[in-house]
Tab-separated table of C-alpha atoms and ligand atoms in Angstrom:
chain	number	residue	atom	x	y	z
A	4	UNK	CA	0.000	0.000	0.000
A	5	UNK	CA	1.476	3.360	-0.984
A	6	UNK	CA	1.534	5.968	2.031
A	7	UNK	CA	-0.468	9.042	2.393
A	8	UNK	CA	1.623	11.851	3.327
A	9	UNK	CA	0.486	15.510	4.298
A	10	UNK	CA	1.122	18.284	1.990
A	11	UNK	CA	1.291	21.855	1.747
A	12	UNK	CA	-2.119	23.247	-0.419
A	13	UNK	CA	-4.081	20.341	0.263
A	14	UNK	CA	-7.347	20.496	0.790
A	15	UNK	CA	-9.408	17.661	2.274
A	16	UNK	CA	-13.249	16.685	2.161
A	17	UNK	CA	-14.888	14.398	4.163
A	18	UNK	CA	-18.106	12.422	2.732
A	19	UNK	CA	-20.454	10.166	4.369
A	20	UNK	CA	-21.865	6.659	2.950
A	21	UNK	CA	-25.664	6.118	2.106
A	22	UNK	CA	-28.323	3.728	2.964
A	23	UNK	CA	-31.929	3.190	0.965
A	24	UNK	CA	-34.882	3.689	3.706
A	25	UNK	CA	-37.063	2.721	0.556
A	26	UNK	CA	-35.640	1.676	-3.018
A	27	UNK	CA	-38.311	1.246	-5.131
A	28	UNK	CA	-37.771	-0.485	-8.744
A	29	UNK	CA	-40.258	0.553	-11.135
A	30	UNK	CA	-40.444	-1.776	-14.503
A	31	UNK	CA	-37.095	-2.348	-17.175
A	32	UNK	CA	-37.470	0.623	-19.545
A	33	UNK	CA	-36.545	0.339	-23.097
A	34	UNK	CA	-33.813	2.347	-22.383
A	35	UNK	CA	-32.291	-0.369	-20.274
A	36	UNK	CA	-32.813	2.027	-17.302
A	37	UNK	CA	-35.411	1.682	-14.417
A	38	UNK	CA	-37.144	4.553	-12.977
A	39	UNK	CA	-36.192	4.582	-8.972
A	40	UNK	CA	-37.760	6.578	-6.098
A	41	UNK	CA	-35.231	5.874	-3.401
A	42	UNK	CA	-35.236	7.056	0.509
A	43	UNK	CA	-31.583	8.050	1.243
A	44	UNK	CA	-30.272	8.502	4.525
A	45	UNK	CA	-26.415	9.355	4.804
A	46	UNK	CA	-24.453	7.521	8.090
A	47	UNK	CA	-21.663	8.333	10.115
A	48	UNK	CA	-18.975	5.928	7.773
A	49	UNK	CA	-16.974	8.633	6.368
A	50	UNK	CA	-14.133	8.681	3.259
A	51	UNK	CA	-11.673	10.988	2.664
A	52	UNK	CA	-10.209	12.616	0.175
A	53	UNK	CA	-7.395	15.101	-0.365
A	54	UNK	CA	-6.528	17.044	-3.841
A	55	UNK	CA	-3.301	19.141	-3.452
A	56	UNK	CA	-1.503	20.770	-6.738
A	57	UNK	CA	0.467	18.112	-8.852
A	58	UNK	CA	2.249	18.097	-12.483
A	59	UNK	CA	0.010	15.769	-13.969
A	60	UNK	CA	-3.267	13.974	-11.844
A	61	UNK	CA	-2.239	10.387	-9.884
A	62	UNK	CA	-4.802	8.610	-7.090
A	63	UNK	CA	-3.802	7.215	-4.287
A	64	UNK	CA	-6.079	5.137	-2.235
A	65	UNK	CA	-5.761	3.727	1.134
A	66	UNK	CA	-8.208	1.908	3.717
A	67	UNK	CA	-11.198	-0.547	3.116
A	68	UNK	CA	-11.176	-2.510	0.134
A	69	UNK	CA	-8.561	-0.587	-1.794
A	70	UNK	CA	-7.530	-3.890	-4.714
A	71	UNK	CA	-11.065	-2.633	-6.224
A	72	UNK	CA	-10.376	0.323	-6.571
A	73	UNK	CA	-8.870	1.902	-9.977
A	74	UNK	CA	-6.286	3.997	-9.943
A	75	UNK	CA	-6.634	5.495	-13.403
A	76	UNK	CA	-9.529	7.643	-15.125
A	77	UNK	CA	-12.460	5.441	-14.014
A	78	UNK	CA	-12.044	6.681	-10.889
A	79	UNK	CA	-15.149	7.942	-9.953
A	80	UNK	CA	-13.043	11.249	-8.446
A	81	UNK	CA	-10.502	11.186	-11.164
A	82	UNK	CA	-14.003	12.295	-13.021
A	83	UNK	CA	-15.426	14.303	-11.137
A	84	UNK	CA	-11.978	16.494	-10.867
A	85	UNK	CA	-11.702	16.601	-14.682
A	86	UNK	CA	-15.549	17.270	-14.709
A	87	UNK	CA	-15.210	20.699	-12.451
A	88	UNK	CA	-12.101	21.660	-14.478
A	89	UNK	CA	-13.970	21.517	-18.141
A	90	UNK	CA	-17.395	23.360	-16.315
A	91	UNK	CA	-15.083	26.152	-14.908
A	92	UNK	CA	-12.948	26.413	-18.117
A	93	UNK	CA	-9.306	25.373	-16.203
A	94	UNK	CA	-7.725	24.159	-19.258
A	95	UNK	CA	-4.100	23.443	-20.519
A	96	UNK	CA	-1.418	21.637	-18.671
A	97	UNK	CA	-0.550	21.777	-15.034
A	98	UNK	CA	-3.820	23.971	-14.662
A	99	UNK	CA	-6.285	21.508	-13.733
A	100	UNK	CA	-3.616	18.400	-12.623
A	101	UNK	CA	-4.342	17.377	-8.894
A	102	UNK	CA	-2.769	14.544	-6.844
A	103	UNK	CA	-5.882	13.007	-5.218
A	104	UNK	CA	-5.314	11.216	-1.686
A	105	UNK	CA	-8.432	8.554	-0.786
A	106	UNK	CA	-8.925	7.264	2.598
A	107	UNK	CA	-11.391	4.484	2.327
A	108	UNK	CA	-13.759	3.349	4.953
A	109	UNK	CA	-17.107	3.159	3.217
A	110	UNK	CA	-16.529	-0.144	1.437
A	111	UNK	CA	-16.299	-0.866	-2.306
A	112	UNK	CA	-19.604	-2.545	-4.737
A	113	UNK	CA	-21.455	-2.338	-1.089
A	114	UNK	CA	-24.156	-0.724	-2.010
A	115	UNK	CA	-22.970	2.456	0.161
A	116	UNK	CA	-22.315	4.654	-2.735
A	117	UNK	CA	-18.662	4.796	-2.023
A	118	UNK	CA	-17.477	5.705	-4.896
A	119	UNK	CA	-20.214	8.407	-6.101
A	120	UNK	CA	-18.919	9.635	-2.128
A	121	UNK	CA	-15.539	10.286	-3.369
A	122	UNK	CA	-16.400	11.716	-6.616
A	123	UNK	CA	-18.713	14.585	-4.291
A	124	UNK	CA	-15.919	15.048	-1.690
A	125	UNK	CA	-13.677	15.761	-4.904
A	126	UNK	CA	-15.672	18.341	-6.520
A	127	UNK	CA	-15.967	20.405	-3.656
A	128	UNK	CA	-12.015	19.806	-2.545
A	129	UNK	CA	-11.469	21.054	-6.259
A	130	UNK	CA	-14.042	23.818	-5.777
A	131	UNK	CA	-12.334	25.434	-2.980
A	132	UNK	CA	-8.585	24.630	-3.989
A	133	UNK	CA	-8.951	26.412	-7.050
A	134	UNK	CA	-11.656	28.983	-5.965
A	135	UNK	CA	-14.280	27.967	-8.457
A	136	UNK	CA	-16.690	29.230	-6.318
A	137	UNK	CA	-18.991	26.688	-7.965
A	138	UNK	CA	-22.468	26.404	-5.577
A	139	UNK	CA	-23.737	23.629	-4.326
A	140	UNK	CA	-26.398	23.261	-7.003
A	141	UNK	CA	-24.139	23.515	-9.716
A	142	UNK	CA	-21.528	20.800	-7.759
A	143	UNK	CA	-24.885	18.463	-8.046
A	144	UNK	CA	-25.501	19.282	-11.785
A	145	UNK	CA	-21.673	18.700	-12.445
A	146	UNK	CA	-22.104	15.781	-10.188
A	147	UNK	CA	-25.876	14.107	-11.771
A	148	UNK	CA	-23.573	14.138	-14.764
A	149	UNK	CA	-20.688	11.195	-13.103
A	150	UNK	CA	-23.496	9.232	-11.216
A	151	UNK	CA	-27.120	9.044	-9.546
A	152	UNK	CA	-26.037	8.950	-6.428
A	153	UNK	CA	-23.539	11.851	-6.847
A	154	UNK	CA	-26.100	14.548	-5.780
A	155	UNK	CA	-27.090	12.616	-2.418
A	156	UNK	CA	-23.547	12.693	-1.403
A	157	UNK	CA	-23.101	16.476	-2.135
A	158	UNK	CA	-26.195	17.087	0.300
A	159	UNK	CA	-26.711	14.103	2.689
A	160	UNK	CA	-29.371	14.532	5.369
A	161	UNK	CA	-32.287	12.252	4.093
A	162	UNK	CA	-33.977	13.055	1.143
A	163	UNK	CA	-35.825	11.361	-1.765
A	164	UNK	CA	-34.606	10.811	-4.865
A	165	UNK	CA	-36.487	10.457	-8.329
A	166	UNK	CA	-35.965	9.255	-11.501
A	167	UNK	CA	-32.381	7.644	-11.378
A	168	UNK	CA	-32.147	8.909	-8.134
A	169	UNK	CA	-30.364	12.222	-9.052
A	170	UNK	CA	-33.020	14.605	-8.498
A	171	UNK	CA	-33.540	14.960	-5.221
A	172	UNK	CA	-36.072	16.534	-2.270
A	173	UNK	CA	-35.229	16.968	0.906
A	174	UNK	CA	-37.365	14.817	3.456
A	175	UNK	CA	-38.449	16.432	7.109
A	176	UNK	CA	-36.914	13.543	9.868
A	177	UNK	CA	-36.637	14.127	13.446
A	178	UNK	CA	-33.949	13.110	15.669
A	179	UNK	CA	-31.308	10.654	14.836
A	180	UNK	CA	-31.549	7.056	14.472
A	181	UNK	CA	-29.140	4.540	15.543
A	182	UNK	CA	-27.724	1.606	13.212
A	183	UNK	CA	-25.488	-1.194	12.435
A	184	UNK	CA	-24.188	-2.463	8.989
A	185	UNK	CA	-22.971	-5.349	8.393
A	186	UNK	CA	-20.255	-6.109	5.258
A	187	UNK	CA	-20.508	-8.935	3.257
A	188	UNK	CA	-17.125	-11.088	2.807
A	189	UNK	CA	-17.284	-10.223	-0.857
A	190	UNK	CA	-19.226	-6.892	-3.095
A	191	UNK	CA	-22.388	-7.230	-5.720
A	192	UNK	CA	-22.048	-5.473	-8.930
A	193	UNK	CA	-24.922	-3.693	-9.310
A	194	UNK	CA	-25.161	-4.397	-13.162
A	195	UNK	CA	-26.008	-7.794	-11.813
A	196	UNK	CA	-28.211	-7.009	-8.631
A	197	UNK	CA	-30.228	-5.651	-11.651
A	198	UNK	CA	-30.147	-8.179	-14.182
A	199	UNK	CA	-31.199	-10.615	-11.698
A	200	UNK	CA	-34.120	-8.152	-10.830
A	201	UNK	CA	-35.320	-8.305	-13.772
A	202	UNK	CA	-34.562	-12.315	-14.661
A	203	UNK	CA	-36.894	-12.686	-11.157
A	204	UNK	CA	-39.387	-10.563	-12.090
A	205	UNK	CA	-39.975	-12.039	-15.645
A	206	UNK	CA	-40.382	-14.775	-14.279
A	207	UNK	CA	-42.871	-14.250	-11.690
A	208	UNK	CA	-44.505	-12.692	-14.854
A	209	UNK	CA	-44.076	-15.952	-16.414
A	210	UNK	CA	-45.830	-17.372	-13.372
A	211	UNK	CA	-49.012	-15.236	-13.786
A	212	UNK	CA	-47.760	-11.997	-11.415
A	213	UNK	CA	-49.237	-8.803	-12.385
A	214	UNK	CA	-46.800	-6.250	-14.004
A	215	UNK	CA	-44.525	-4.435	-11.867
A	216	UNK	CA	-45.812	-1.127	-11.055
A	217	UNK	CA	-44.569	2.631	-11.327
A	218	UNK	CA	-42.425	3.186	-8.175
A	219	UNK	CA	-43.838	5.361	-5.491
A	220	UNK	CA	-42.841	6.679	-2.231
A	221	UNK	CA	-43.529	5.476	1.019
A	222	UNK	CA	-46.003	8.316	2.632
A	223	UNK	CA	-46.137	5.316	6.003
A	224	UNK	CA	-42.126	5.805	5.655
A	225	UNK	CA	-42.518	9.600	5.695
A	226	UNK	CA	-44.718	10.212	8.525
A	227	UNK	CA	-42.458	7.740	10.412
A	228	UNK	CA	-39.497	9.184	9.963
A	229	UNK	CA	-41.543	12.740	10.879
A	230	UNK	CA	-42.636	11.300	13.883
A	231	UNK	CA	-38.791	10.526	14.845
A	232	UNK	CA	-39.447	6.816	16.257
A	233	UNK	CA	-37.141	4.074	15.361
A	234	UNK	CA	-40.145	1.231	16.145
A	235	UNK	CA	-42.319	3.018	13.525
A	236	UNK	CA	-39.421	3.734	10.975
A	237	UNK	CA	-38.141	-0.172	11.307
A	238	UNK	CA	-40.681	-2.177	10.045
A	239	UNK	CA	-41.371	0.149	6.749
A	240	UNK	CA	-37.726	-0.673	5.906
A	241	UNK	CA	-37.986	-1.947	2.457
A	242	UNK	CA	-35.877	-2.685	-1.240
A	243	UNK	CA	-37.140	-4.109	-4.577
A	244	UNK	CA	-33.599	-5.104	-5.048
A	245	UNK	CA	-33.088	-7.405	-1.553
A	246	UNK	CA	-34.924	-10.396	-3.470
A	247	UNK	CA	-31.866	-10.234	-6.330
A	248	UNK	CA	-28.948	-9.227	-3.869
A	249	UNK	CA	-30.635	-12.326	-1.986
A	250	UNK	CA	-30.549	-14.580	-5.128
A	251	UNK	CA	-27.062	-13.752	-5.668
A	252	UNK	CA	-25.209	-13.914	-1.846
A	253	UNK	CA	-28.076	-16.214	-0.046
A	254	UNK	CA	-25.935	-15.801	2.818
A	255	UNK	CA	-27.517	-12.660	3.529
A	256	UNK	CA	-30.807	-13.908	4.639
A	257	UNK	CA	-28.944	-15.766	7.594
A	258	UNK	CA	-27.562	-11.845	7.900
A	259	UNK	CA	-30.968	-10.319	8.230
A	260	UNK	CA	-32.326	-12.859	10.469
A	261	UNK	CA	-29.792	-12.552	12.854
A	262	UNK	CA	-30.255	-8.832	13.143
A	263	UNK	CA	-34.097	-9.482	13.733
A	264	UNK	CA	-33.279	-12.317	15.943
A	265	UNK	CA	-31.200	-10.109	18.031
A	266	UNK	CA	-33.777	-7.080	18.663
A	267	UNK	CA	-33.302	-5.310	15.426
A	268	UNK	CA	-36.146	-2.766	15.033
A	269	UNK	CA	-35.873	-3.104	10.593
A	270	UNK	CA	-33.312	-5.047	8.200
A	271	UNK	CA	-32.542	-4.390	5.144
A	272	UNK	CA	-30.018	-4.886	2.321
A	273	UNK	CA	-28.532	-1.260	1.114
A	274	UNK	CA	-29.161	-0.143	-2.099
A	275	UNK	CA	-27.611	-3.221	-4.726
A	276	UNK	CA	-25.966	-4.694	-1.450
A	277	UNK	CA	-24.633	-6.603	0.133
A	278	UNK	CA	-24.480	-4.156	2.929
A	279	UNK	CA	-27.016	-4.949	5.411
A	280	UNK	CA	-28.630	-2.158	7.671
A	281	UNK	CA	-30.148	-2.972	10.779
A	282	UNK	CA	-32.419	-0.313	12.982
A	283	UNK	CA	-31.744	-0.236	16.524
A	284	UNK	CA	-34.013	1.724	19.232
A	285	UNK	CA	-30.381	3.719	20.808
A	286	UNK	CA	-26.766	3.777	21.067
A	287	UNK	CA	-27.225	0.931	23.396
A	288	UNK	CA	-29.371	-1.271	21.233
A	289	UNK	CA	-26.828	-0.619	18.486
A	290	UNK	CA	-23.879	-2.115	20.519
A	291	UNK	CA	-25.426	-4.766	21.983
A	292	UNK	CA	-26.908	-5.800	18.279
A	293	UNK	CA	-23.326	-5.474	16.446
A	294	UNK	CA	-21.933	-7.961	19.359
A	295	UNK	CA	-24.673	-10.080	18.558
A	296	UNK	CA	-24.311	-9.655	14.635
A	297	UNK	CA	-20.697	-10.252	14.737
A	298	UNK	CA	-21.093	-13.609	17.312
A	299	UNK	CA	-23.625	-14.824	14.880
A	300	UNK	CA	-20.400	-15.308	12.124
A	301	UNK	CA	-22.792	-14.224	9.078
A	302	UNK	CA	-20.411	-11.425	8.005
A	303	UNK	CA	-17.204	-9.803	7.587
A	304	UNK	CA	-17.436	-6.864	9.792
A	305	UNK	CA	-19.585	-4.861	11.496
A	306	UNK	CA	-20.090	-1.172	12.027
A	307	UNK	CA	-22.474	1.236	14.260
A	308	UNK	CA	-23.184	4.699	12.465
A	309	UNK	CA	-25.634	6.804	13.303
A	310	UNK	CA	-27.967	8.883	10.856
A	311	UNK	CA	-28.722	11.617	9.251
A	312	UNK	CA	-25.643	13.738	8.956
A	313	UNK	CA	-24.756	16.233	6.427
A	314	UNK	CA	-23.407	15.534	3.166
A	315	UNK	CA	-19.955	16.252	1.805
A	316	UNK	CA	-17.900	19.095	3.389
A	317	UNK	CA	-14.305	19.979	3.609
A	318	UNK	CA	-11.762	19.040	6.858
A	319	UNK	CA	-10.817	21.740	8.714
A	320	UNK	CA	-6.881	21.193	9.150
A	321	UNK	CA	-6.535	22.786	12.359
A	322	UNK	CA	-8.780	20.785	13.567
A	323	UNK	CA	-8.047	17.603	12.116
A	324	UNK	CA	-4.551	17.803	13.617
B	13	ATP	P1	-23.376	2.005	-6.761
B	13	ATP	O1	-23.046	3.428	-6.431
B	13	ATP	O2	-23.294	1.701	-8.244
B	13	ATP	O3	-24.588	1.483	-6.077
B	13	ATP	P2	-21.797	0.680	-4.811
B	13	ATP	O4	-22.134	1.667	-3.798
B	13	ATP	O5	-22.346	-0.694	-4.585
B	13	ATP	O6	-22.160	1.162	-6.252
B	13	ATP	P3	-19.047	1.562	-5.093
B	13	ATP	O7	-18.258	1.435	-3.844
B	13	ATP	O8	-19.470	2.908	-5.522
B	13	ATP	O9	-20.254	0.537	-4.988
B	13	ATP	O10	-18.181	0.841	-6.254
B	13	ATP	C1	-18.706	0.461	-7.499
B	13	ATP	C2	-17.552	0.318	-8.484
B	13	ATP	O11	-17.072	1.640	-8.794
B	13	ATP	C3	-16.347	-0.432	-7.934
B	13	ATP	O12	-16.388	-1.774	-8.293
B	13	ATP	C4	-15.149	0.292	-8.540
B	13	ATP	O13	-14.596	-0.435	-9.596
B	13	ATP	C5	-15.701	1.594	-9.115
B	13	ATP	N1	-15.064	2.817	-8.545
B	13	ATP	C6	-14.644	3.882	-9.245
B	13	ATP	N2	-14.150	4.832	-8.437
B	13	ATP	C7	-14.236	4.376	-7.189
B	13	ATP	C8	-13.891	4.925	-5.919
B	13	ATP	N3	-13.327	6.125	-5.784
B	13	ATP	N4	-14.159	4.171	-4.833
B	13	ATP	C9	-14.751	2.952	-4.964
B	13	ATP	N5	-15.070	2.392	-6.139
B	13	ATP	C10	-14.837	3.087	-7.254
């Protein structure tokens, strides 16, 4: 692993990892796409990422899950750095180069949105090292542009998101809820979590089903979530995409029931998975429940977060020394 070093200029944002209250799949458009109306809540895992000045742009990652990452131009904040440089017009050499530090501890194809987290904790690094002075809503259009869940991660909170997920609406919660998420030993493309969506749900057509219907949000969800109580929130928990993630890692059922078994107040699989977010009633509840999780052997590691917090937002360095 290549160390990460302090520099002079740098500039460092911190961005948190998502969960799906609600993911709702609407049916397999012609476009290939599906339309989505997804409850996002961002949690207390956090990656960072540093830009400082550089001759030509490198990445360098570090932390949770790092041999997935590339290093290259796929890299989701290799993107979104080029991305602000063309909207602000930085062109020629050396102008808009940036070394780009990662610090990894949202995991990778986890269905935490880690990576559309680093491209939003780039953009507004960039933004303020070269005083672009770019607002937030332009960050999100810059950011809609690299990846659906790009605009969560610039804003956080809980919101809902339509169409691919990219435009969003902030939702009214009270009070912050308490969870655990569990890894799985290996990640879930979610190319596949959706192919296998759609394989299960032609044939359950097949079988007679009735069509899959437009996708529509939870108003039960949103007057829970109002109201501020985890034992109302919990059981409206839900994600057209578990069945697939399911159908792929079957492991994760054994996951899920041994959150429930162990006082869990919801479980869920995240977004594509095969994250698994459990809903406990406090801080308390959420430590006894990852000791439980993690004695049940069902995972790879567990973590307690809590939710929501705000979105990405850059690292004091005073105070992160
Ligand atoms: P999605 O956002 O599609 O639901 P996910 O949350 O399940 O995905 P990510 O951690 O975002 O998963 O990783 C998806 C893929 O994105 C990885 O397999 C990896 O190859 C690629 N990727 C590109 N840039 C990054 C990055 N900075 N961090 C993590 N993965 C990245």
């Amino acid at each position: 692993m290549t160390p990460i070093t302090k520099q002079a200029g740098a500039i460092t944002a911190r961005v948190p990892a998502k969960i799906n209250l609600q993911l709702s799949v609407g049916p397999l458009r012609s476009d290939g796409y599906h339309d989505l109306v997804s409850v996002f809540h961002a949690v207390s895992l956090f990656d960072e990422v540093t830009v400082s000045p550089a001759d030509r742009t490198t990445v360098v990652v570090s932390g949770e899950g790092i041999a997935d990452v590339p290093l290259g131009p796929s890299n989701l904040a290799v993107k979104a750095v080029a991305a602000l440089a063309k909207a602000t017009g930085r062109r020629g050499r050396g102008t808009s180069a940036v070394r780009i530090e990662i610090r990894k501890r949202i995991p990778v194809a986890a269905g935490l949105a880690g990576g559309s987290a680093d491209a939003a904790a780039a953009l507004v690094a960039c933004n303020e090292l070269w005083g672009s002075r770019c607002s937030g809503a332009e960050l999100g259009e810059i950011g809609a542009q690299l990846g659906s869940d790009v605009p969560f991660a610039l804003v956080g909170g809980t919101a809902v998101g339509i169409g691919r997920g990219e435009q969003l609406t902030r939702a009214l919660v009270s009070g912050s809820y308490q969870w655990v998420l569990a890894f799985g030993a290996t990640g879930l493309a979610t190319t596949d979590v959706y192919a296998a969506c759609d394989r299960l749900r032609s044939a359950r057509a097949d079988g007679g089903e009735a069509p899959v219907k437009a996708p529509a949000l939870s108003t039960e969800l949103m007057a829970a979530l109002r109201s501020g109580d985890p034992a109302a929130v919990g059981p409206l928990l839900t994600n057209d995409l578990q069945p697939a993630a399911l159908s792929l890692q079957p492991l994760l059922r054994r996951a899920l029931a041994a959150g429930r078994e162990h006082g869990a107040l919801g479980a869920v699989v995240s977004g594509s998975g095969p994250t698994c977010a459990f809903l406990a009633e406090d801080a308390d509840a959420a430590s006894d429940l990852a000791v439980a999780i993690t004695g049940a052997g069902v995972c790879r590691a567990v973590v307690q977060v809590s939710g929501p917090v705000p979105g990405a937002s850059l690292v004091d360095p005073v105070a992160a020394t």
